[in-house]
PDB file of C-alpha atoms in Angstrom:
ATOM      1  CA  UNK D   1       0.000   0.000   0.000  1.00  0.00           C
ATOM      2  CA  UNK D   2       1.295   3.477  -0.870  1.00  0.00           C
ATOM      3  CA  UNK D   3       1.336   6.587   1.218  1.00  0.00           C
ATOM      4  CA  UNK D   4      -1.125   9.433   1.276  1.00  0.00           C
ATOM      5  CA  UNK D   5      -0.301  12.938   2.417  1.00  0.00           C
ATOM      6  CA  UNK D   6      -3.057  14.606   4.399  1.00  0.00           C
ATOM      7  CA  UNK D   7      -2.594  18.261   5.239  1.00  0.00           C
ATOM      8  CA  UNK D   8      -4.925  19.852   7.755  1.00  0.00           C
ATOM      9  CA  UNK D   9      -4.961  23.450   8.830  1.00  0.00           C
ATOM     10  CA  UNK D  10      -7.284  25.469  10.989  1.00  0.00           C
ATOM     11  CA  UNK D  11      -7.503  29.022  12.208  1.00  0.00           C
ATOM     12  CA  UNK D  12      -8.280  29.734  15.836  1.00  0.00           C
ATOM     13  CA  UNK D  13      -9.562  32.979  17.347  1.00  0.00           C
ATOM     14  CA  UNK D  14      -6.808  32.987  19.946  1.00  0.00           C
ATOM     15  CA  UNK D  15      -3.199  34.151  20.210  1.00  0.00           C
ATOM     16  CA  UNK D  16      -0.728  31.751  18.548  1.00  0.00           C
ATOM     17  CA  UNK D  17       1.099  31.063  21.829  1.00  0.00           C
ATOM     18  CA  UNK D  18      -2.143  29.996  23.500  1.00  0.00           C
ATOM     19  CA  UNK D  19      -3.047  27.646  20.629  1.00  0.00           C
ATOM     20  CA  UNK D  20       0.470  26.172  20.712  1.00  0.00           C
ATOM     21  CA  UNK D  21       0.156  25.525  24.461  1.00  0.00           C
ATOM     22  CA  UNK D  22      -3.252  23.871  23.948  1.00  0.00           C
ATOM     23  CA  UNK D  23      -1.616  21.349  21.603  1.00  0.00           C
ATOM     24  CA  UNK D  24       1.547  20.583  23.618  1.00  0.00           C
ATOM     25  CA  UNK D  25       0.263  20.666  27.214  1.00  0.00           C
ATOM     26  CA  UNK D  26      -1.397  17.343  28.151  1.00  0.00           C
ATOM     27  CA  UNK D  27      -3.819  18.864  30.696  1.00  0.00           C
ATOM     28  CA  UNK D  28      -5.042  21.361  28.099  1.00  0.00           C
ATOM     29  CA  UNK D  29      -5.179  18.890  25.184  1.00  0.00           C
ATOM     30  CA  UNK D  30      -7.354  16.510  27.208  1.00  0.00           C
ATOM     31  CA  UNK D  31      -9.902  19.303  27.776  1.00  0.00           C
ATOM     32  CA  UNK D  32     -10.680  20.071  24.129  1.00  0.00           C
ATOM     33  CA  UNK D  33      -9.288  17.625  21.561  1.00  0.00           C
ATOM     34  CA  UNK D  34     -11.532  15.250  19.631  1.00  0.00           C
ATOM     35  CA  UNK D  35     -14.806  15.282  17.752  1.00  0.00           C
ATOM     36  CA  UNK D  36     -18.152  15.739  19.481  1.00  0.00           C
ATOM     37  CA  UNK D  37     -18.859  12.734  21.717  1.00  0.00           C
ATOM     38  CA  UNK D  38     -15.202  11.797  22.124  1.00  0.00           C
ATOM     39  CA  UNK D  39     -12.578  12.704  24.698  1.00  0.00           C
ATOM     40  CA  UNK D  40      -8.897  12.226  25.396  1.00  0.00           C
ATOM     41  CA  UNK D  41      -8.181  10.797  28.847  1.00  0.00           C
ATOM     42  CA  UNK D  42      -5.201  12.565  30.393  1.00  0.00           C
ATOM     43  CA  UNK D  43      -3.523   9.272  31.307  1.00  0.00           C
ATOM     44  CA  UNK D  44      -3.281   8.328  27.607  1.00  0.00           C
ATOM     45  CA  UNK D  45      -1.281  11.407  26.585  1.00  0.00           C
ATOM     46  CA  UNK D  46       2.456  11.449  25.927  1.00  0.00           C
ATOM     47  CA  UNK D  47       3.854  14.664  24.481  1.00  0.00           C
ATOM     48  CA  UNK D  48       7.549  15.409  23.945  1.00  0.00           C
ATOM     49  CA  UNK D  49       7.505  18.882  22.325  1.00  0.00           C
ATOM     50  CA  UNK D  50      10.775  18.687  20.399  1.00  0.00           C
ATOM     51  CA  UNK D  51      11.671  17.709  16.843  1.00  0.00           C
ATOM     52  CA  UNK D  52      11.624  13.910  16.799  1.00  0.00           C
ATOM     53  CA  UNK D  53       9.496  13.849  19.978  1.00  0.00           C
ATOM     54  CA  UNK D  54       6.414  11.706  20.474  1.00  0.00           C
ATOM     55  CA  UNK D  55       2.867  13.046  20.207  1.00  0.00           C
ATOM     56  CA  UNK D  56       0.583  10.210  21.316  1.00  0.00           C
ATOM     57  CA  UNK D  57      -2.829   9.827  22.905  1.00  0.00           C
ATOM     58  CA  UNK D  58      -6.049   7.863  22.585  1.00  0.00           C
ATOM     59  CA  UNK D  59      -9.419   9.355  21.768  1.00  0.00           C
ATOM     60  CA  UNK D  60     -12.235   7.466  23.499  1.00  0.00           C
ATOM     61  CA  UNK D  61     -15.953   7.486  22.776  1.00  0.00           C
ATOM     62  CA  UNK D  62     -17.776   9.119  25.698  1.00  0.00           C
ATOM     63  CA  UNK D  63     -20.674   6.630  25.533  1.00  0.00           C
ATOM     64  CA  UNK D  64     -18.674   3.450  24.841  1.00  0.00           C
ATOM     65  CA  UNK D  65     -15.108   3.331  26.152  1.00  0.00           C
ATOM     66  CA  UNK D  66     -14.405   0.244  24.039  1.00  0.00           C
ATOM     67  CA  UNK D  67     -14.452   2.496  20.988  1.00  0.00           C
ATOM     68  CA  UNK D  68     -11.049   4.136  20.757  1.00  0.00           C
ATOM     69  CA  UNK D  69      -8.947   5.886  18.158  1.00  0.00           C
ATOM     70  CA  UNK D  70      -5.230   6.022  18.981  1.00  0.00           C
ATOM     71  CA  UNK D  71      -3.028   8.807  17.653  1.00  0.00           C
ATOM     72  CA  UNK D  72       0.719   8.317  17.427  1.00  0.00           C
ATOM     73  CA  UNK D  73       2.743  11.002  15.699  1.00  0.00           C
ATOM     74  CA  UNK D  74       6.220  12.463  15.678  1.00  0.00           C
ATOM     75  CA  UNK D  75       7.010  16.159  15.702  1.00  0.00           C
ATOM     76  CA  UNK D  76       8.922  17.080  12.543  1.00  0.00           C
ATOM     77  CA  UNK D  77       8.912  20.875  12.957  1.00  0.00           C
ATOM     78  CA  UNK D  78       8.270  23.041  16.003  1.00  0.00           C
ATOM     79  CA  UNK D  79       8.431  26.776  16.467  1.00  0.00           C
ATOM     80  CA  UNK D  80       7.057  27.505  19.942  1.00  0.00           C
ATOM     81  CA  UNK D  81       4.074  29.787  19.701  1.00  0.00           C
ATOM     82  CA  UNK D  82       4.048  29.645  15.898  1.00  0.00           C
ATOM     83  CA  UNK D  83       4.166  26.241  14.218  1.00  0.00           C
ATOM     84  CA  UNK D  84       3.553  22.554  14.883  1.00  0.00           C
ATOM     85  CA  UNK D  85       4.168  19.999  12.154  1.00  0.00           C
ATOM     86  CA  UNK D  86       3.755  16.332  12.885  1.00  0.00           C
ATOM     87  CA  UNK D  87       3.849  13.096  10.971  1.00  0.00           C
ATOM     88  CA  UNK D  88       1.532  10.222  11.768  1.00  0.00           C
ATOM     89  CA  UNK D  89       1.594   6.750  10.306  1.00  0.00           C
ATOM     90  CA  UNK D  90      -1.363   4.410  10.521  1.00  0.00           C
ATOM     91  CA  UNK D  91      -0.460   0.769  10.787  1.00  0.00           C
ATOM     92  CA  UNK D  92      -3.914  -0.656  11.448  1.00  0.00           C
ATOM     93  CA  UNK D  93      -7.572   0.073  10.987  1.00  0.00           C
ATOM     94  CA  UNK D  94      -9.128   2.439  13.535  1.00  0.00           C
ATOM     95  CA  UNK D  95     -10.509   0.674  16.591  1.00  0.00           C
ATOM     96  CA  UNK D  96     -14.007   2.024  15.948  1.00  0.00           C
ATOM     97  CA  UNK D  97     -16.912  -0.385  15.545  1.00  0.00           C
ATOM     98  CA  UNK D  98     -18.441  -0.715  12.085  1.00  0.00           C
ATOM     99  CA  UNK D  99     -21.316   1.675  11.524  1.00  0.00           C
ATOM    100  CA  UNK D 100     -20.120   4.238  14.060  1.00  0.00           C
ATOM    101  CA  UNK D 101     -20.636   7.798  12.875  1.00  0.00           C
ATOM    102  CA  UNK D 102     -18.241  10.409  14.156  1.00  0.00           C
ATOM    103  CA  UNK D 103     -19.654  13.940  14.152  1.00  0.00           C
TER     104      UNK D 103
END
């Protein structure tokens, strides 16, 4: 199977430093990350905010904790308060039951 590049960007109505902190501070990330109906338990988060560092956590369905979606990425570029670039590789299908709709 080949590779696919997926580029995502988003603008936030907040100062860049605050957005950066929300992505690299586990206690903050666990408060907001994930689609509606999903959360990120603090004890699943590992963040090493440096180039080559790990960015890993598990999103969990709020209604069914057996439905999870792990994220494991590596930081490839970091400019504190300005830029976060990561690379994630999927090695398996998501651990979400068939027919589940994520909003």
